[in-house]
Coordinates of C-alpha atoms and ligand atoms in Angstrom, one line a residue:
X19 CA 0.0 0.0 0.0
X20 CA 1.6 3.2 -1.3
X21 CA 2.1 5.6 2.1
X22 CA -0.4 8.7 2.2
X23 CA 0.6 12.3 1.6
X24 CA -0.5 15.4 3.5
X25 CA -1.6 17.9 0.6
X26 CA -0.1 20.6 0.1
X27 CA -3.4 22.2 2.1
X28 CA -3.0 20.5 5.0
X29 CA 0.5 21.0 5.4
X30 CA -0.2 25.1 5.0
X31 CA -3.4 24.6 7.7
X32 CA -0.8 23.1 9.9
X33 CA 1.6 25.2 9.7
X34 CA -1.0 27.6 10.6
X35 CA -2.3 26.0 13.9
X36 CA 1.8 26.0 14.7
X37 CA 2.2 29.9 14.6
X38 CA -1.5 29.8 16.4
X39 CA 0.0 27.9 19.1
X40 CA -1.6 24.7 18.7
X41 CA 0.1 21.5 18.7
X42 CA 0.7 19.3 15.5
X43 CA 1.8 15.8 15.0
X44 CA 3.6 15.5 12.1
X45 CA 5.9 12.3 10.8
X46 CA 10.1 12.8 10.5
X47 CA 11.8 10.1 9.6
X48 CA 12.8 8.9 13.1
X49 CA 9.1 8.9 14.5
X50 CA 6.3 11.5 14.7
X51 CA 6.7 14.5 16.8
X52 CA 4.0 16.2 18.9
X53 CA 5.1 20.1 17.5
X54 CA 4.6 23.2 19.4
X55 CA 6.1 26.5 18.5
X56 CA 8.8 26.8 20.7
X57 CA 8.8 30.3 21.1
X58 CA 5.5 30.3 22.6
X59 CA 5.3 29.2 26.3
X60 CA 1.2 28.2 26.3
X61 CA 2.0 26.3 23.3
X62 CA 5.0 24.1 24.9
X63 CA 3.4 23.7 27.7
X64 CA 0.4 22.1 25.9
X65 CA 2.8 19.5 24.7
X66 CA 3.3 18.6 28.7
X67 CA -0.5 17.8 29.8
X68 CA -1.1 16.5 26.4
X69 CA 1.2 14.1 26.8
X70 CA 0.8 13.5 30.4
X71 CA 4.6 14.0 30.9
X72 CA 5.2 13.5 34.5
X73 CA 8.4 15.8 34.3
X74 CA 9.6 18.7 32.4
X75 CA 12.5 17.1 30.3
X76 CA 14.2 19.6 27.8
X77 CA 13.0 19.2 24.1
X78 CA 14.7 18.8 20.9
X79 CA 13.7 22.1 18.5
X80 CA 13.2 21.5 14.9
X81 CA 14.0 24.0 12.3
X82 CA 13.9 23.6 8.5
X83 CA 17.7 24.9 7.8
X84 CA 21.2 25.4 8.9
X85 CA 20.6 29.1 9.0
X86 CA 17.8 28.5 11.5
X87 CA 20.2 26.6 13.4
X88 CA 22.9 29.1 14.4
X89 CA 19.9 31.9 14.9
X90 CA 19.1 29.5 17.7
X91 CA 22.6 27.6 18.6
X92 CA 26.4 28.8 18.5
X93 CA 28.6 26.3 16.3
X94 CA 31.7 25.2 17.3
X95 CA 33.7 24.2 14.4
X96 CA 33.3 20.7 15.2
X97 CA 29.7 21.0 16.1
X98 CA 29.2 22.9 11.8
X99 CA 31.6 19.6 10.8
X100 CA 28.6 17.3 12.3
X101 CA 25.5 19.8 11.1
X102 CA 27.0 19.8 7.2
X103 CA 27.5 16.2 7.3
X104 CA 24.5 14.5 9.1
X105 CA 22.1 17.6 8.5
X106 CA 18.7 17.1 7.5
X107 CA 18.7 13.6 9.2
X108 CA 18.3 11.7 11.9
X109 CA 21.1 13.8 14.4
X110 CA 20.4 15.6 17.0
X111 CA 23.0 18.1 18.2
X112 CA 23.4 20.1 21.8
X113 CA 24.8 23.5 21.3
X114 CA 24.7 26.4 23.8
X115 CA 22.3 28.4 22.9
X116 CA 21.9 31.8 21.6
X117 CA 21.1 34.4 24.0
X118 CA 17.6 36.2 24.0
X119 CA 16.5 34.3 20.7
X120 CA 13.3 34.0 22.4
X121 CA 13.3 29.9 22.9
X122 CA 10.4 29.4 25.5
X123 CA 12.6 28.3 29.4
X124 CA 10.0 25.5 28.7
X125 CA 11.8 23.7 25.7
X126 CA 15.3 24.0 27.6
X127 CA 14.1 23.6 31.0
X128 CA 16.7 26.6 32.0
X129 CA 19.9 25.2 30.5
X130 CA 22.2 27.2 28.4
X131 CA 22.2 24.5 25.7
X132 CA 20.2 23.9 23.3
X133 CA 19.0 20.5 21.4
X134 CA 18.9 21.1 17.8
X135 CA 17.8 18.8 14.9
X136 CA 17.3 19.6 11.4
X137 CA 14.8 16.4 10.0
X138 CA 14.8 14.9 6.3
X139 CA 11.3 13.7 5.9
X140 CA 10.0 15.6 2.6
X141 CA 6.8 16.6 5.3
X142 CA 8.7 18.2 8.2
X143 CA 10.6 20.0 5.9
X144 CA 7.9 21.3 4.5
X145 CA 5.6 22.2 7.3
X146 CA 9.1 23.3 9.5
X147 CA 9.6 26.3 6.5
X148 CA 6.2 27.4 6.4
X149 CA 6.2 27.8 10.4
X150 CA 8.5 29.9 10.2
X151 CA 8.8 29.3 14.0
X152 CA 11.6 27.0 15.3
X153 CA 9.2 23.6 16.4
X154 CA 9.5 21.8 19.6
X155 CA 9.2 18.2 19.9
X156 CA 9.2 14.8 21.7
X157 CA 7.8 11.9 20.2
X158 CA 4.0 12.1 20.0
X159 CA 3.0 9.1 22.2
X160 CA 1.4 9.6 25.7
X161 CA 3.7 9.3 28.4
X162 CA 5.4 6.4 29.5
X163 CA 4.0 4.6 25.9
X164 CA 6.2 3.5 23.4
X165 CA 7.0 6.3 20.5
X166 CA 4.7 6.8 17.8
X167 CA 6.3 5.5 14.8
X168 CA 2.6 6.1 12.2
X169 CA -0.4 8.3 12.2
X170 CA -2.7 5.8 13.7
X171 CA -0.3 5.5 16.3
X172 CA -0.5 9.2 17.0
X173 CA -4.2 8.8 16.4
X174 CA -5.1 6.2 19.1
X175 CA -2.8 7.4 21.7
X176 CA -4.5 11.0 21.8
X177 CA -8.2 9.5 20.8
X178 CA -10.9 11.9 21.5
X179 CA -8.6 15.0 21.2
X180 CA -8.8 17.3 18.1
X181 CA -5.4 17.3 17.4
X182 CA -4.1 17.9 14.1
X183 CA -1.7 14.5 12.6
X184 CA -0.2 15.2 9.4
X185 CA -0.1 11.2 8.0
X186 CA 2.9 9.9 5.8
X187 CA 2.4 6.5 6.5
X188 CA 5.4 4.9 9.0
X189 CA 8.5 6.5 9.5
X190 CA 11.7 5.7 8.1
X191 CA 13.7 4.8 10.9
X192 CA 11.5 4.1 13.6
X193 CA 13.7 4.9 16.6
X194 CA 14.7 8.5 17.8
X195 CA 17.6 10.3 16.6
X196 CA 21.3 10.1 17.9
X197 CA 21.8 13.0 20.5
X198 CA 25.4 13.8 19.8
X199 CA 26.4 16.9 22.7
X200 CA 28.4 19.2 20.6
X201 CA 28.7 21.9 23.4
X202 CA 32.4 21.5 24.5
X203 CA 35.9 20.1 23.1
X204 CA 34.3 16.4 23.2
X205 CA 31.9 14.9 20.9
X206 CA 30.0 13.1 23.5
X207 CA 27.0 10.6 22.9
X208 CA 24.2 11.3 24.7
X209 CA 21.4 8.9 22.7
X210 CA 22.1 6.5 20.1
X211 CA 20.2 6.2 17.2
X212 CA 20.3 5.9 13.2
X213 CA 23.2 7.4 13.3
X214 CA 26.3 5.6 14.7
X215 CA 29.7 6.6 16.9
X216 CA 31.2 4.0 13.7
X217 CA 29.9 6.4 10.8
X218 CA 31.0 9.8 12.5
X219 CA 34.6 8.4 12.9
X220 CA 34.4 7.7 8.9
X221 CA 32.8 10.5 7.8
X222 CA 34.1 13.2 9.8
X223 CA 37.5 11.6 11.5
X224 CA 35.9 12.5 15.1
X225 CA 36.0 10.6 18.3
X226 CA 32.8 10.1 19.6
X227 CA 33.3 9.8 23.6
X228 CA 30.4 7.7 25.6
X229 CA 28.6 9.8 27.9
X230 CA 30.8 8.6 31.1
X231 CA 29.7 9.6 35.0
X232 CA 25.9 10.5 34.4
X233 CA 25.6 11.7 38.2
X234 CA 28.6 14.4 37.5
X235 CA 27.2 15.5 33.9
X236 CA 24.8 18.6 34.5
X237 CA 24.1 18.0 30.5
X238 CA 22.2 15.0 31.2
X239 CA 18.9 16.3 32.3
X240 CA 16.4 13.7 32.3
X241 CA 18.5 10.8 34.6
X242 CA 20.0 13.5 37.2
X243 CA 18.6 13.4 40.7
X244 CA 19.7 16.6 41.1
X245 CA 19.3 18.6 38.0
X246 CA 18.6 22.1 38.0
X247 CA 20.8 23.3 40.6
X248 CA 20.1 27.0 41.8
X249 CA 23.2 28.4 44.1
X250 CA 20.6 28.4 46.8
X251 CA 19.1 25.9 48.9
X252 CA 15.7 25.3 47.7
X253 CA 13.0 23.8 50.6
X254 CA 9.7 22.8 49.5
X255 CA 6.4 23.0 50.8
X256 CA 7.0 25.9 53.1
X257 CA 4.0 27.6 54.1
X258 CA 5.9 29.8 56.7
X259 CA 9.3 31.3 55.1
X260 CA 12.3 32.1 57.3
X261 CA 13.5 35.5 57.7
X262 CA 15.3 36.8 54.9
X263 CA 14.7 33.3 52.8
X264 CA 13.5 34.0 48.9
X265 CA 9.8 32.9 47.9
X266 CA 8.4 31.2 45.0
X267 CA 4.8 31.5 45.8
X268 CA 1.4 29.7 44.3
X269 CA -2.2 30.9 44.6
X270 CA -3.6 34.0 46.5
X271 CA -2.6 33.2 50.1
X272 CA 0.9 34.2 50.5
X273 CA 2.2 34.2 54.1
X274 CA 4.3 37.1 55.3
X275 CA 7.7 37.3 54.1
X276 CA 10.6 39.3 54.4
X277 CA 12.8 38.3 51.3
X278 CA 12.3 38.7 47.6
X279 CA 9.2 36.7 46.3
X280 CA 7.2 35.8 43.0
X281 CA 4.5 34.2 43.0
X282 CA 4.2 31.5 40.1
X283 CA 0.6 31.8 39.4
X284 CA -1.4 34.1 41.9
X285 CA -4.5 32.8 40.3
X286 CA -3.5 29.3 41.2
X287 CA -3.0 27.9 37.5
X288 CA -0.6 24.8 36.5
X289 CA 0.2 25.8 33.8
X290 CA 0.8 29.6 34.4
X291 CA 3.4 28.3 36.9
X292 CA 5.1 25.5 34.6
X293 CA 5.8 28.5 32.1
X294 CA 6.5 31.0 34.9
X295 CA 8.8 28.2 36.7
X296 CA 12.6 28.1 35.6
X297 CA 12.5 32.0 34.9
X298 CA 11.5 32.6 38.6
X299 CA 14.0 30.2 40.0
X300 CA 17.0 31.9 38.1
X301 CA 15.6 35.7 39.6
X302 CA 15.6 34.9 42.7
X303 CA 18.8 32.7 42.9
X304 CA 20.3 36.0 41.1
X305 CA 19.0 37.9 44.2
X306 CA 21.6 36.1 46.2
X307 CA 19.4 34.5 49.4
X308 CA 20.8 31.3 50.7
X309 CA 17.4 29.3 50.5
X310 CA 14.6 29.8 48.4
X311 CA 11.3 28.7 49.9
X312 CA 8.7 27.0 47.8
X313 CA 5.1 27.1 49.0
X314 CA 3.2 23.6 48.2
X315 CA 2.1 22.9 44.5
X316 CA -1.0 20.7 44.2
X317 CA -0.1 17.8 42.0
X318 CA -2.9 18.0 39.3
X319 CA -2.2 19.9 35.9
X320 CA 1.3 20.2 35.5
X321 CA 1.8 20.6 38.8
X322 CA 3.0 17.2 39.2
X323 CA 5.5 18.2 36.6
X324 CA 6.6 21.2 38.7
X325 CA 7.1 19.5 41.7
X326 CA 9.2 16.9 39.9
X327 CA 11.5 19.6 38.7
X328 CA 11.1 21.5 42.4
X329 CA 12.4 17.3 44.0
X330 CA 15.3 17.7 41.5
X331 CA 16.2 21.4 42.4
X332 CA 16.2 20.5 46.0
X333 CA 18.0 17.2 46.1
X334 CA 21.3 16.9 47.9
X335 CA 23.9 18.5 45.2
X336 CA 26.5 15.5 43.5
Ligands
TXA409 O1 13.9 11.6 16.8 C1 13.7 12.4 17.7 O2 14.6 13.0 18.2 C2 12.2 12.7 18.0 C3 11.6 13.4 16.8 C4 10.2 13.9 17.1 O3 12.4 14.5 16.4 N1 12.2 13.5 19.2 C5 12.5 13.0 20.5 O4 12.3 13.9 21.5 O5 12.8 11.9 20.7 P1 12.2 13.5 23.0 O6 11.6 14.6 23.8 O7 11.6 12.1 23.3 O8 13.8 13.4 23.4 C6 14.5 14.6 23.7 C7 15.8 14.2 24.4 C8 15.6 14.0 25.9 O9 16.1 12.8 26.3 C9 16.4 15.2 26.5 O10 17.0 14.8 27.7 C10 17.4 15.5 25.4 O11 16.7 15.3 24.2 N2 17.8 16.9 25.4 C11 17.0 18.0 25.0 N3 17.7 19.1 25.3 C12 18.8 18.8 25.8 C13 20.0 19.5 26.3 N4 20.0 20.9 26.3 N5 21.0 18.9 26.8 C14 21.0 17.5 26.9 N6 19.9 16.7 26.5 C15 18.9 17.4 25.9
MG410 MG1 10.1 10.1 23.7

């Protein structure tokens, strides 16, 4: 059976929900990604409750060209060797990323890199350039299923939601692509995938290192206890602060304080905090306090999200 393809139509109506801020699943040749404009913070948080994510892990942005990539990401030489000779394809590179280029603190969880992937299906391409917004990304299964690698995939995992799925039939690959961290002097491997540690070495002469002592890597987000690591202590579920403590307040009953405080969502929304969330913790840790005090977070919306990313901030350091 010949695979379907999205009309030209559908691809522009797409495109459309995209810079609307709706999500759109849409095929690559790895599997299909559940797309968000990643410069709109409702819109990437969308991608959390739809998916059910438990946690905020950073996302992969998808633009449609090389240029797009270094409007986003700086390029080490090495990192531009591994962009011109994997790129469009299944390679996904960490760069640091470009100051103020308006990425939501939702897509990179408040790191200073960036994950960056440029895809080859014929459809991403095409929907990624008439966006014109970078697109963020994780594979469009619900949570804790296995990645969607078809429409009807896509289709039953999000049945009875309107969501838009742009259907090329099954993907190419059918696994997600290599995370290569291009960020420093090393070439380290973060995720394999289609594209091997073997095939760099022969197509570019460089060493790919394993990604060695996850606990003392801050680049490995999703498998550190503690991950984002503010200079100051972080204690949760405070509803009393301490003199002279920082505090990241929820809802409309904030208790007395002394310190610097923002509240998170003063209206007691999930997902007005989740977007609010790693900006606030980097203001006040820039205020200087020795402990930041974090009121309780109910767990429904993405507040169970939130409070997974709080457990990390306030784990013992490594
Ligand atoms: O093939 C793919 O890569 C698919 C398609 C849709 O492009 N996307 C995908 O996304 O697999 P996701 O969200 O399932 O995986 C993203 C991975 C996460 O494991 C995350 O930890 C890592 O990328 N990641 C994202 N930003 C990172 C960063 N700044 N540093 C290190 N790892 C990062
Ligand atoms: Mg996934």
């Amino acid at each position: 059976m010949p695979s379907p393809t999205p009309s030209q139509e559908e691809i522009a109506r797409a495109a459309a929900a995209l810079r609307a801020g709706d999500l759109v699943a849409f095929p690559t040749e790895t599997v299909y990604g559940l797309g968000a404009d990643a410069t709109n913070d409702r819109a990437v948080a969308a991608i959390f409750t739809t998916k059910g994510r438990p946690r905020f892990n950073p996302l992969i942005i998808h633009v449609p060209d090389f240029a797009a990539a270094q409007h986003y990401g700086q390029f080490t030489n090495t990192a531009a060797q591994l962009a011109r000779t994997f790129w469009p394809g299944p390679l996904t590179l960490v760069v640091p990323q470009q100051p103020d280029a308006g990425i939501s603190d939702l897509v990179t969880t408040g790191l200073d890199t960036i994950a960056i992937r440029i895809p080859s299906h014929p459809i991403a391409q095409a929907l990624l350039a008439q966006t014109e917004h970078p697109v963020a990304a994780p594979s469009a299964n619900r949570s804790g299923r296995v990645s969607a690698t078809s429409a009807s995939h896509v289709r039953t995992d999000f049945e009875g939601s309107d969501l838009i799925v742009l259907d090329a039939g099954p993907t190419q690959h059918g696994l997600e692509s290599t995370i290569i961290d291009a960020s420093g002097d090393e070439v380290v491997l973060l995720r394999p995938g289609a594209i091997t540690a073997e095939m760099i070495l022969t197509e570019t002469g460089l060493h790919v290192v394993e990604r060695t002592k996850p606990a003392a890597r801050p680049n490995a987000p999703g498998q550190l206890e503690s991950h984002y690591a503010p200079h100051a202590q972080v204690r949760l579920n405070i509803s009393a602060p301490e003199p002279g403590e920082a505090l990241l307040a929820f809802g409309a009953d904030v208790p007395p304080h002394d310190g610097p405080m923002i509240n998170l969502s003063a209206s007691g929304d999930t997902t007005e905090a989740a977007i609010n969330l790693f900006a606030a913790l980097r203001t006040l840790d820039a205020r200087g306090c020795a402990t930041i005090a974090v009121m309780p977070i109910p767990e429904t919306g993405l507040g169970a999200a939130i409070n997974d990313r709080l457990r990390r901030a306030a784990a013992p350091r490594p």
